[in-house]
PDB file of C-alpha atoms in Angstrom:
ATOM      1  CA  MET A   1       0.067   0.076   0.015  1.00 38.00           C
ATOM      2  CA  ASN A   2       1.477   3.236  -1.060  1.00 37.00           C
ATOM      3  CA  ALA A   3       1.372   6.071   1.567  1.00 41.00           C
ATOM      4  CA  SER A   4       0.617   9.499   0.498  1.00 39.00           C
ATOM      5  CA  PRO A   5       3.660  12.115   0.140  1.00 39.00           C
ATOM      6  CA  SER A   6       2.472  13.885   3.401  1.00 40.00           C
ATOM      7  CA  ARG A   7       2.109  10.848   5.572  1.00 45.00           C
ATOM      8  CA  PRO A   8       5.839  10.232   6.385  1.00 45.00           C
ATOM      9  CA  GLU A   9       6.592  13.679   7.503  1.00 72.00           C
ATOM     10  CA  PRO A  10       5.067  13.336  11.073  1.00 83.00           C
ATOM     11  CA  ARG A  11       6.755  10.041  11.599  1.00 87.00           C
ATOM     12  CA  ALA A  12      10.027  11.440  10.287  1.00 87.00           C
ATOM     13  CA  ALA A  13       9.752  14.294  12.697  1.00 86.00           C
ATOM     14  CA  ALA A  14       9.108  11.945  15.607  1.00 91.00           C
ATOM     15  CA  ALA A  15      12.142   9.780  14.327  1.00 92.00           C
ATOM     16  CA  ALA A  16      14.431  12.898  14.453  1.00 90.00           C
ATOM     17  CA  CYS A  17      13.268  13.692  17.939  1.00 90.00           C
ATOM     18  CA  VAL A  18      14.203  10.268  19.163  1.00 94.00           C
ATOM     19  CA  THR A  19      17.612  10.577  17.672  1.00 93.00           C
ATOM     20  CA  VAL A  20      18.239  13.716  19.157  1.00 89.00           C
ATOM     21  CA  VAL A  21      17.345  12.845  22.632  1.00 90.00           C
ATOM     22  CA  LEU A  22      19.300   9.610  22.542  1.00 92.00           C
ATOM     23  CA  TRP A  23      22.467  11.282  21.081  1.00 87.00           C
ATOM     24  CA  ALA A  24      22.212  13.866  23.797  1.00 83.00           C
ATOM     25  CA  SER A  25      22.185  10.934  26.393  1.00 86.00           C
ATOM     26  CA  ALA A  26      25.182   9.659  24.856  1.00 84.00           C
ATOM     27  CA  PHE A  27      27.346  12.452  26.284  1.00 76.00           C
ATOM     28  CA  VAL A  28      26.308  11.517  29.848  1.00 77.00           C
ATOM     29  CA  SER A  29      27.095   7.942  29.258  1.00 84.00           C
ATOM     30  CA  ILE A  30      30.444   8.517  27.633  1.00 83.00           C
ATOM     31  CA  ARG A  31      31.595  10.353  30.689  1.00 76.00           C
ATOM     32  CA  SER A  32      31.206   7.202  32.842  1.00 80.00           C
ATOM     33  CA  ALA A  33      32.297   4.643  30.073  1.00 90.00           C
ATOM     34  CA  GLY A  34      35.270   7.004  29.167  1.00 87.00           C
ATOM     35  CA  SER A  35      36.716   6.793  32.541  1.00 87.00           C
ATOM     36  CA  ALA A  36      37.418   3.041  32.115  1.00 94.00           C
ATOM     37  CA  TYR A  37      37.875   2.536  28.561  1.00 96.00           C
ATOM     38  CA  SER A  38      40.372   4.099  25.992  1.00 96.00           C
ATOM     39  CA  PRO A  39      38.843   5.829  22.986  1.00 96.00           C
ATOM     40  CA  GLY A  40      39.354   2.805  20.565  1.00 97.00           C
ATOM     41  CA  ALA A  41      38.097   0.321  22.852  1.00 97.00           C
ATOM     42  CA  LEU A  42      35.005   2.268  23.727  1.00 97.00           C
ATOM     43  CA  ALA A  43      34.179   2.769  20.161  1.00 97.00           C
ATOM     44  CA  LEU A  44      34.717  -0.903  19.426  1.00 98.00           C
ATOM     45  CA  GLY A  45      32.616  -2.012  22.339  1.00 98.00           C
ATOM     46  CA  ARG A  46      29.768   0.292  21.629  1.00 97.00           C
ATOM     47  CA  LEU A  47      29.731  -0.719  17.798  1.00 98.00           C
ATOM     48  CA  LEU A  48      29.716  -4.388  18.555  1.00 98.00           C
ATOM     49  CA  ALA A  49      26.912  -3.872  20.870  1.00 98.00           C
ATOM     50  CA  GLY A  50      25.168  -2.087  18.272  1.00 97.00           C
ATOM     51  CA  VAL A  51      25.775  -4.682  15.590  1.00 98.00           C
ATOM     52  CA  LEU A  52      24.483  -7.168  17.842  1.00 97.00           C
ATOM     53  CA  ALA A  53      21.096  -5.343  18.444  1.00 97.00           C
ATOM     54  CA  LEU A  54      20.611  -4.485  14.805  1.00 97.00           C
ATOM     55  CA  GLY A  55      21.530  -7.859  13.536  1.00 97.00           C
ATOM     56  CA  VAL A  56      18.911  -9.497  15.626  1.00 97.00           C
ATOM     57  CA  ILE A  57      16.229  -6.933  14.254  1.00 96.00           C
ATOM     58  CA  TRP A  58      17.534  -7.356  10.640  1.00 96.00           C
ATOM     59  CA  LEU A  59      17.135 -11.089  10.976  1.00 96.00           C
ATOM     60  CA  VAL A  60      13.673 -10.821  12.387  1.00 96.00           C
ATOM     61  CA  ARG A  61      12.569  -8.394   9.739  1.00 94.00           C
ATOM     62  CA  ARG A  62      14.000 -10.480   6.966  1.00 94.00           C
ATOM     63  CA  GLU A  63      15.098  -7.427   5.076  1.00 92.00           C
ATOM     64  CA  GLY A  64      17.961  -9.105   3.150  1.00 94.00           C
ATOM     65  CA  TRP A  65      21.151  -7.691   1.945  1.00 96.00           C
ATOM     66  CA  PRO A  66      21.301  -3.932   0.818  1.00 96.00           C
ATOM     67  CA  PRO A  67      21.174  -3.405  -2.900  1.00 96.00           C
ATOM     68  CA  ARG A  68      24.439  -3.141  -4.732  1.00 94.00           C
ATOM     69  CA  GLY A  69      23.987   0.437  -5.353  1.00 95.00           C
ATOM     70  CA  ALA A  70      23.725   1.209  -1.469  1.00 96.00           C
ATOM     71  CA  TRP A  71      26.960  -0.236  -0.691  1.00 97.00           C
ATOM     72  CA  ARG A  72      29.314   2.741  -1.549  1.00 96.00           C
ATOM     73  CA  GLY A  73      27.369   5.107   0.783  1.00 96.00           C
ATOM     74  CA  ILE A  74      27.272   2.371   3.376  1.00 97.00           C
ATOM     75  CA  ALA A  75      31.020   1.744   3.320  1.00 98.00           C
ATOM     76  CA  ILE A  76      32.058   5.377   3.476  1.00 97.00           C
ATOM     77  CA  SER A  77      29.546   6.368   6.095  1.00 97.00           C
ATOM     78  CA  GLY A  78      30.500   3.234   8.204  1.00 97.00           C
ATOM     79  CA  VAL A  79      34.221   4.105   7.927  1.00 97.00           C
ATOM     80  CA  LEU A  80      33.814   7.975   8.513  1.00 97.00           C
ATOM     81  CA  TRP A  81      30.721   8.051  10.828  1.00 95.00           C
ATOM     82  CA  PHE A  82      30.593   4.931  12.793  1.00 97.00           C
ATOM     83  CA  GLY A  83      34.201   4.223  12.921  1.00 97.00           C
ATOM     84  CA  PHE A  84      36.544   7.443  12.717  1.00 97.00           C
ATOM     85  CA  TYR A  85      34.141   9.754  14.162  1.00 95.00           C
ATOM     86  CA  MET A  86      33.409   7.777  17.413  1.00 95.00           C
ATOM     87  CA  VAL A  87      37.219   7.138  18.060  1.00 96.00           C
ATOM     88  CA  ALA A  88      38.163  10.728  17.358  1.00 94.00           C
ATOM     89  CA  LEU A  89      35.359  12.101  19.469  1.00 89.00           C
ATOM     90  CA  ASN A  90      36.121   9.865  22.248  1.00 90.00           C
ATOM     91  CA  TRP A  91      39.806  10.861  22.186  1.00 90.00           C
ATOM     92  CA  GLY A  92      39.139  14.467  21.782  1.00 84.00           C
ATOM     93  CA  GLU A  93      36.862  14.429  24.867  1.00 77.00           C
ATOM     94  CA  GLN A  94      39.775  13.238  26.852  1.00 81.00           C
ATOM     95  CA  GLN A  95      41.851  16.093  25.940  1.00 77.00           C
ATOM     96  CA  VAL A  96      39.491  19.173  26.033  1.00 70.00           C
ATOM     97  CA  ASP A  97      36.729  20.075  28.495  1.00 62.00           C
ATOM     98  CA  ALA A  98      33.193  19.401  27.418  1.00 59.00           C
ATOM     99  CA  GLY A  99      32.109  22.748  26.469  1.00 56.00           C
ATOM    100  CA  THR A 100      34.958  23.146  23.923  1.00 61.00           C
ATOM    101  CA  ALA A 101      34.105  19.641  22.578  1.00 67.00           C
ATOM    102  CA  ALA A 102      30.501  20.560  22.261  1.00 65.00           C
ATOM    103  CA  LEU A 103      31.523  23.825  20.508  1.00 66.00           C
ATOM    104  CA  VAL A 104      33.968  22.417  17.939  1.00 71.00           C
ATOM    105  CA  VAL A 105      31.822  19.483  17.033  1.00 76.00           C
ATOM    106  CA  ASN A 106      28.890  21.574  16.210  1.00 73.00           C
ATOM    107  CA  VAL A 107      30.764  22.785  13.145  1.00 74.00           C
ATOM    108  CA  GLY A 108      29.398  19.414  11.802  1.00 74.00           C
ATOM    109  CA  PRO A 109      25.899  20.719  10.720  1.00 77.00           C
ATOM    110  CA  LEU A 110      27.495  23.634   9.063  1.00 75.00           C
ATOM    111  CA  LEU A 111      29.810  21.330   6.979  1.00 77.00           C
ATOM    112  CA  ILE A 112      26.854  19.035   6.289  1.00 81.00           C
ATOM    113  CA  ALA A 113      24.844  21.917   4.800  1.00 77.00           C
ATOM    114  CA  LEU A 114      27.845  22.829   2.587  1.00 78.00           C
ATOM    115  CA  LEU A 115      28.611  19.468   1.470  1.00 81.00           C
ATOM    116  CA  GLY A 116      24.985  18.795   0.881  1.00 79.00           C
ATOM    117  CA  ALA A 117      24.704  21.887  -1.224  1.00 75.00           C
ATOM    118  CA  ARG A 118      27.615  21.081  -3.235  1.00 76.00           C
ATOM    119  CA  LEU A 119      27.497  17.218  -3.661  1.00 81.00           C
ATOM    120  CA  LEU A 120      23.716  16.700  -3.175  1.00 77.00           C
ATOM    121  CA  GLY A 121      22.078  19.800  -4.545  1.00 76.00           C
ATOM    122  CA  ASP A 122      20.278  20.427  -1.386  1.00 72.00           C
ATOM    123  CA  PRO A 123      18.644  23.822  -1.276  1.00 73.00           C
ATOM    124  CA  MET A 124      19.789  26.350   1.215  1.00 70.00           C
ATOM    125  CA  PRO A 125      16.723  28.520   1.685  1.00 74.00           C
ATOM    126  CA  PRO A 126      16.851  31.708   3.914  1.00 78.00           C
ATOM    127  CA  ARG A 127      15.136  30.123   6.905  1.00 75.00           C
ATOM    128  CA  LEU A 128      17.437  27.266   7.130  1.00 72.00           C
ATOM    129  CA  LEU A 129      20.566  29.501   7.084  1.00 75.00           C
ATOM    130  CA  ALA A 130      19.008  31.798   9.655  1.00 80.00           C
ATOM    131  CA  GLY A 131      18.166  28.878  11.896  1.00 74.00           C
ATOM    132  CA  MET A 132      21.559  27.428  11.655  1.00 73.00           C
ATOM    133  CA  ALA A 133      23.167  30.729  12.369  1.00 79.00           C
ATOM    134  CA  VAL A 134      20.888  31.166  15.537  1.00 78.00           C
ATOM    135  CA  SER A 135      21.684  27.561  16.609  1.00 72.00           C
ATOM    136  CA  PHE A 136      25.217  27.840  16.137  1.00 76.00           C
ATOM    137  CA  ALA A 137      25.346  31.111  18.182  1.00 79.00           C
ATOM    138  CA  GLY A 138      23.565  29.105  20.959  1.00 74.00           C
ATOM    139  CA  ALA A 139      26.249  26.375  20.598  1.00 70.00           C
ATOM    140  CA  VAL A 140      29.042  28.954  21.073  1.00 73.00           C
ATOM    141  CA  THR A 141      27.163  30.397  24.059  1.00 76.00           C
ATOM    142  CA  VAL A 142      26.791  26.876  25.622  1.00 67.00           C
ATOM    143  CA  GLY A 143      30.479  25.993  24.765  1.00 63.00           C
ATOM    144  CA  LEU A 144      32.009  29.207  26.249  1.00 68.00           C
ATOM    145  CA  SER A 145      29.791  29.182  29.333  1.00 67.00           C
ATOM    146  CA  MET A 146      30.827  25.387  30.125  1.00 58.00           C
ATOM    147  CA  SER A 147      34.650  26.172  29.291  1.00 56.00           C
ATOM    148  CA  ALA A 148      34.502  29.142  31.653  1.00 56.00           C
ATOM    149  CA  GLY A 149      33.864  26.742  34.676  1.00 53.00           C
ATOM    150  CA  GLY A 150      37.365  25.315  34.570  1.00 50.00           C
ATOM    151  CA  GLY A 151      39.112  22.576  32.482  1.00 48.00           C
ATOM    152  CA  GLY A 152      41.637  23.130  29.945  1.00 50.00           C
ATOM    153  CA  SER A 153      42.056  22.688  26.232  1.00 54.00           C
ATOM    154  CA  SER A 154      44.738  21.330  24.070  1.00 66.00           C
ATOM    155  CA  VAL A 155      45.511  21.851  20.391  1.00 72.00           C
ATOM    156  CA  LEU A 156      45.358  18.002  19.919  1.00 81.00           C
ATOM    157  CA  GLY A 157      41.889  17.866  21.369  1.00 77.00           C
ATOM    158  CA  VAL A 158      40.528  20.747  19.272  1.00 74.00           C
ATOM    159  CA  VAL A 159      42.001  19.032  16.052  1.00 82.00           C
ATOM    160  CA  LEU A 160      40.431  15.685  17.082  1.00 87.00           C
ATOM    161  CA  CYS A 161      36.994  17.334  17.660  1.00 81.00           C
ATOM    162  CA  LEU A 162      37.400  19.051  14.241  1.00 82.00           C
ATOM    163  CA  LEU A 163      38.283  15.657  12.591  1.00 91.00           C
ATOM    164  CA  ALA A 164      35.280  14.195  14.264  1.00 91.00           C
ATOM    165  CA  ALA A 165      33.101  17.053  12.911  1.00 86.00           C
ATOM    166  CA  GLY A 166      34.324  16.545   9.414  1.00 89.00           C
ATOM    167  CA  ALA A 167      33.889  12.651   9.520  1.00 95.00           C
ATOM    168  CA  TYR A 168      30.341  13.183  10.866  1.00 92.00           C
ATOM    169  CA  ALA A 169      29.647  15.617   8.034  1.00 89.00           C
ATOM    170  CA  GLY A 170      31.114  13.329   5.406  1.00 94.00           C
ATOM    171  CA  GLY A 171      29.318  10.299   6.611  1.00 94.00           C
ATOM    172  CA  VAL A 172      25.914  11.944   6.550  1.00 92.00           C
ATOM    173  CA  VAL A 173      26.401  13.154   3.035  1.00 92.00           C
ATOM    174  CA  ALA A 174      27.471   9.786   1.975  1.00 94.00           C
ATOM    175  CA  GLN A 175      24.659   7.878   3.643  1.00 95.00           C
ATOM    176  CA  LYS A 176      21.942  10.093   1.999  1.00 93.00           C
ATOM    177  CA  PRO A 177      22.372   8.497  -1.604  1.00 94.00           C
ATOM    178  CA  ALA A 178      22.359   4.897  -0.092  1.00 96.00           C
ATOM    179  CA  LEU A 179      19.042   5.689   1.662  1.00 95.00           C
ATOM    180  CA  ALA A 180      17.458   6.026  -1.842  1.00 94.00           C
ATOM    181  CA  ARG A 181      18.362   2.367  -2.419  1.00 95.00           C
ATOM    182  CA  GLY A 182      18.203   0.572   0.863  1.00 95.00           C
ATOM    183  CA  SER A 183      16.104   0.622   3.916  1.00 96.00           C
ATOM    184  CA  ALA A 184      16.978   2.511   6.990  1.00 95.00           C
ATOM    185  CA  LEU A 185      17.498  -0.601   8.842  1.00 96.00           C
ATOM    186  CA  GLN A 186      19.683  -1.935   6.039  1.00 97.00           C
ATOM    187  CA  VAL A 187      21.946   1.277   5.692  1.00 97.00           C
ATOM    188  CA  THR A 188      22.404   1.429   9.365  1.00 97.00           C
ATOM    189  CA  THR A 189      23.271  -2.335  10.230  1.00 97.00           C
ATOM    190  CA  PHE A 190      25.679  -2.799   7.703  1.00 98.00           C
ATOM    191  CA  GLY A 191      27.137   0.780   8.289  1.00 97.00           C
ATOM    192  CA  CYS A 192      27.732  -0.220  12.002  1.00 98.00           C
ATOM    193  CA  LEU A 193      29.165  -3.418  10.840  1.00 98.00           C
ATOM    194  CA  VAL A 194      31.731  -1.612   8.571  1.00 98.00           C
ATOM    195  CA  GLY A 195      32.400   0.736  11.478  1.00 98.00           C
ATOM    196  CA  ALA A 196      33.118  -2.292  13.930  1.00 98.00           C
ATOM    197  CA  VAL A 197      35.391  -3.935  11.408  1.00 98.00           C
ATOM    198  CA  ALA A 198      37.328  -0.737  10.911  1.00 97.00           C
ATOM    199  CA  CYS A 199      37.740  -0.659  14.821  1.00 98.00           C
ATOM    200  CA  LEU A 200      39.106  -4.253  15.124  1.00 98.00           C
ATOM    201  CA  PRO A 201      42.618  -3.173  15.758  1.00 97.00           C
ATOM    202  CA  PHE A 202      41.232  -2.114  19.294  1.00 98.00           C
ATOM    203  CA  ALA A 203      39.991  -5.502  20.092  1.00 98.00           C
ATOM    204  CA  GLY A 204      42.984  -6.207  22.325  1.00 97.00           C
ATOM    205  CA  GLN A 205      42.619  -3.043  24.280  1.00 97.00           C
ATOM    206  CA  LEU A 206      38.773  -3.802  24.761  1.00 97.00           C
ATOM    207  CA  VAL A 207      39.418  -7.396  26.057  1.00 97.00           C
ATOM    208  CA  HIS A 208      41.981  -6.169  28.287  1.00 97.00           C
ATOM    209  CA  GLU A 209      40.177  -3.081  29.678  1.00 97.00           C
ATOM    210  CA  ALA A 210      36.869  -5.049  30.036  1.00 96.00           C
ATOM    211  CA  THR A 211      38.351  -7.323  32.583  1.00 95.00           C
ATOM    212  CA  ARG A 212      39.291  -4.260  34.787  1.00 95.00           C
ATOM    213  CA  ALA A 213      36.408  -1.871  34.148  1.00 96.00           C
ATOM    214  CA  PRO A 214      33.596  -1.392  36.734  1.00 96.00           C
ATOM    215  CA  LEU A 215      30.188  -2.774  35.895  1.00 95.00           C
ATOM    216  CA  SER A 216      28.685   0.816  35.705  1.00 93.00           C
ATOM    217  CA  ALA A 217      31.221   1.696  32.836  1.00 95.00           C
ATOM    218  CA  THR A 218      30.600  -1.488  30.949  1.00 96.00           C
ATOM    219  CA  LEU A 219      26.791  -0.962  31.283  1.00 96.00           C
ATOM    220  CA  ASN A 220      27.084   2.543  29.761  1.00 94.00           C
ATOM    221  CA  MET A 221      29.173   1.020  26.858  1.00 96.00           C
ATOM    222  CA  VAL A 222      26.414  -1.340  26.160  1.00 97.00           C
ATOM    223  CA  TYR A 223      23.821   1.472  26.506  1.00 97.00           C
ATOM    224  CA  LEU A 224      25.765   3.486  23.959  1.00 96.00           C
ATOM    225  CA  GLY A 225      25.612   0.665  21.538  1.00 97.00           C
ATOM    226  CA  VAL A 226      22.035  -0.112  21.840  1.00 97.00           C
ATOM    227  CA  PHE A 227      20.303   3.165  22.047  1.00 96.00           C
ATOM    228  CA  PRO A 228      22.363   6.139  20.809  1.00 95.00           C
ATOM    229  CA  THR A 229      23.845   3.739  18.240  1.00 96.00           C
ATOM    230  CA  ALA A 230      21.434   1.081  17.074  1.00 96.00           C
ATOM    231  CA  LEU A 231      18.143   2.737  17.775  1.00 96.00           C
ATOM    232  CA  ALA A 232      19.302   6.313  17.264  1.00 95.00           C
ATOM    233  CA  PHE A 233      21.118   5.950  14.038  1.00 96.00           C
ATOM    234  CA  THR A 234      18.182   3.912  12.592  1.00 95.00           C
ATOM    235  CA  THR A 235      15.725   6.508  13.220  1.00 95.00           C
ATOM    236  CA  TRP A 236      18.075   9.117  11.980  1.00 93.00           C
ATOM    237  CA  ALA A 237      18.495   7.231   8.672  1.00 94.00           C
ATOM    238  CA  TYR A 238      14.642   6.855   8.455  1.00 94.00           C
ATOM    239  CA  ALA A 239      14.233  10.623   8.929  1.00 93.00           C
ATOM    240  CA  LEU A 240      17.283  11.522   6.652  1.00 92.00           C
ATOM    241  CA  ALA A 241      15.792   9.507   3.838  1.00 91.00           C
ATOM    242  CA  ARG A 242      12.564  11.893   3.928  1.00 89.00           C
ATOM    243  CA  THR A 243      14.509  15.318   4.145  1.00 85.00           C
ATOM    244  CA  THR A 244      17.538  16.876   3.222  1.00 82.00           C
ATOM    245  CA  ALA A 245      20.931  16.295   4.744  1.00 82.00           C
ATOM    246  CA  SER A 246      21.138  19.996   5.510  1.00 75.00           C
ATOM    247  CA  ARG A 247      17.839  20.298   7.512  1.00 79.00           C
ATOM    248  CA  MET A 248      18.577  17.123   9.462  1.00 82.00           C
ATOM    249  CA  GLY A 249      21.966  18.351  10.362  1.00 76.00           C
ATOM    250  CA  ALA A 250      20.279  21.505  11.640  1.00 74.00           C
ATOM    251  CA  THR A 251      18.048  19.519  13.848  1.00 78.00           C
ATOM    252  CA  THR A 252      21.011  18.170  15.752  1.00 76.00           C
ATOM    253  CA  TYR A 253      21.749  21.608  17.232  1.00 72.00           C
ATOM    254  CA  ALA A 254      18.923  20.728  19.736  1.00 77.00           C
ATOM    255  CA  VAL A 255      21.609  18.218  21.196  1.00 75.00           C
ATOM    256  CA  PRO A 256      23.557  20.733  23.289  1.00 71.00           C
ATOM    257  CA  ALA A 257      20.482  22.139  24.835  1.00 71.00           C
ATOM    258  CA  LEU A 258      19.364  18.567  25.892  1.00 78.00           C
ATOM    259  CA  VAL A 259      22.879  17.717  27.070  1.00 73.00           C
ATOM    260  CA  VAL A 260      22.684  20.677  29.598  1.00 71.00           C
ATOM    261  CA  LEU A 261      19.230  19.577  30.874  1.00 76.00           C
ATOM    262  CA  MET A 262      20.392  15.859  31.198  1.00 78.00           C
ATOM    263  CA  SER A 263      23.642  16.946  32.969  1.00 68.00           C
ATOM    264  CA  TRP A 264      21.576  18.869  35.291  1.00 70.00           C
ATOM    265  CA  LEU A 265      19.091  15.945  36.019  1.00 74.00           C
ATOM    266  CA  ALA A 266      21.560  13.022  35.971  1.00 69.00           C
ATOM    267  CA  LEU A 267      24.765  14.489  37.265  1.00 62.00           C
ATOM    268  CA  GLY A 268      23.513  17.444  39.284  1.00 66.00           C
ATOM    269  CA  GLU A 269      25.527  19.854  37.280  1.00 61.00           C
ATOM    270  CA  VAL A 270      23.384  23.211  37.679  1.00 61.00           C
ATOM    271  CA  PRO A 271      23.735  25.175  34.446  1.00 61.00           C
ATOM    272  CA  GLY A 272      24.199  28.862  34.581  1.00 68.00           C
ATOM    273  CA  LEU A 273      21.995  31.607  33.092  1.00 74.00           C
ATOM    274  CA  LEU A 274      24.424  31.888  30.093  1.00 74.00           C
ATOM    275  CA  THR A 275      24.209  28.321  29.575  1.00 67.00           C
ATOM    276  CA  LEU A 276      20.526  28.312  29.677  1.00 70.00           C
ATOM    277  CA  ALA A 277      20.346  31.100  27.309  1.00 76.00           C
ATOM    278  CA  GLY A 278      22.690  29.190  24.873  1.00 73.00           C
ATOM    279  CA  GLY A 279      20.456  26.258  25.080  1.00 66.00           C
ATOM    280  CA  ALA A 280      17.303  28.318  24.258  1.00 73.00           C
ATOM    281  CA  LEU A 281      19.247  29.773  21.213  1.00 74.00           C
ATOM    282  CA  CYS A 282      20.059  26.203  20.040  1.00 70.00           C
ATOM    283  CA  LEU A 283      16.245  25.151  20.214  1.00 69.00           C
ATOM    284  CA  ALA A 284      14.956  28.485  18.691  1.00 77.00           C
ATOM    285  CA  GLY A 285      17.321  27.852  15.726  1.00 73.00           C
ATOM    286  CA  VAL A 286      16.208  24.506  15.046  1.00 70.00           C
ATOM    287  CA  ALA A 287      12.536  25.669  15.163  1.00 72.00           C
ATOM    288  CA  VAL A 288      13.265  28.382  12.680  1.00 75.00           C
ATOM    289  CA  SER A 289      15.286  25.739  10.372  1.00 67.00           C
ATOM    290  CA  ARG A 290      12.325  23.476  10.388  1.00 62.00           C
ATOM    291  CA  SER A 291       9.570  26.097  10.001  1.00 66.00           C
ATOM    292  CA  ARG A 292       9.744  26.378   6.228  1.00 50.00           C
ATOM    293  CA  ALA A 293       8.535  22.799   5.463  1.00 48.00           C
ATOM    294  CA  ARG A 294       5.412  23.167   7.619  1.00 46.00           C
ATOM    295  CA  ALA A 295       4.585  26.790   6.265  1.00 42.00           C
ATOM    296  CA  SER A 296       4.908  25.421   2.685  1.00 44.00           C
ATOM    297  CA  GLN A 297       2.753  22.603   3.550  1.00 43.00           C
ATOM    298  CA  ALA A 298       0.109  24.577   4.846  1.00 41.00           C
ATOM    299  CA  ALA A 299       0.121  26.892   1.838  1.00 40.00           C
ATOM    300  CA  ALA A 300       0.130  24.186  -0.996  1.00 39.00           C
ATOM    301  CA  PRO A 301      -0.757  20.829   0.534  1.00 38.00           C
ATOM    302  CA  GLU A 302      -0.419  19.234  -2.798  1.00 36.00           C
ATOM    303  CA  ALA A 303       3.268  20.058  -2.980  1.00 35.00           C
ATOM    304  CA  VAL A 304       6.009  17.711  -2.020  1.00 36.00           C
ATOM    305  CA  VAL A 305       8.392  19.287   0.522  1.00 37.00           C
ATOM    306  CA  ASP A 306      11.670  17.630   1.300  1.00 42.00           C
ATOM    307  CA  VAL A 307      10.312  14.127   1.046  1.00 40.00           C
ATOM    308  CA  ALA A 308      12.266  11.491  -0.822  1.00 43.00           C
ATOM    309  CA  PRO A 309      10.815   8.435  -2.389  1.00 47.00           C
ATOM    310  CA  GLU A 310      10.179   5.694   0.163  1.00 46.00           C
ATOM    311  CA  PRO A 311      12.588   2.769  -0.351  1.00 48.00           C
ATOM    312  CA  ARG A 312      11.103  -0.358  -1.649  1.00 46.00           C
ATOM    313  CA  ALA A 313      12.047  -2.278   1.283  1.00 45.00           C
ATOM    314  CA  GLU A 314      10.398  -0.159   3.648  1.00 43.00           C
ATOM    315  CA  LYS A 315       7.192   0.000   1.539  1.00 43.00           C
ATOM    316  CA  ALA A 316       7.095  -3.492   1.685  1.00 42.00           C
ATOM    317  CA  ALA A 317       7.519  -3.513   5.600  1.00 41.00           C
ATOM    318  CA  ASP A 318       4.712  -0.803   5.850  1.00 44.00           C
ATOM    319  CA  SER A 319       2.292  -2.992   3.928  1.00 42.00           C
ATOM    320  CA  ALA A 320       3.101  -6.116   6.041  1.00 43.00           C
TER     321      ALA A 320
END
């Protein structure tokens, strides 16, 4: 049964919200797991947990292997985003304070917009650019306010976070064409598998550190694999297949605001007024960047706005 073009939009928005919330929670879990696991070992353990969870769902749903045309994007996003990004970010957060890391990594959505416009032909409407500018100002405010509380920065840490942002952007742009051929579950499952294979050189460290790590750190690593990786990357892919890479990248600017809230609730870290103001700017910018699609749909219901054709594999799943 074919869905109307407007039907996937509410589900895609819900999927994006799930992704943003779970990715924000990852920052809290990384702080615990990162104290017992080295960057490469933590990335590999997280990816192995993610592959296991995704593999079980993939077998139950019987979606089969991704089409040949999707493999190039899966391989590139797997190496860049699932593999290199996670190692670089884990390492970078050991070198710089959380505020600096959040600030530098939030260059990623800007890179996604530039690469998406250049390589994918994504439109750059004024509202999207304005929203990204507002959100980036909020991310800068959050980063500076958190950095002011103490903690140092290093050139190595900043470079690692910049490399992570670049890998994140490259992975998203490479993943978008793959989603036109394979389902969100296929692209995510095999992208995670490629990332895990790329991180296999850290297997010895993972085994050694797992025998000494406290249970809480290991549980946080498993949580990172099952929820912020397996679930959140799948909901991300589902939403990305139905909008542009630039718009999805702008949505992730809500992450710093949620990290502030979760750190307040889970870690007892009371944010200052400047931090709260920065978080509010992040959320306001996301609202502005997402508003064009809703306005366009209200003005012209028959128009298709930023909605890509639904992959055949997912159509079959919807009709089951």
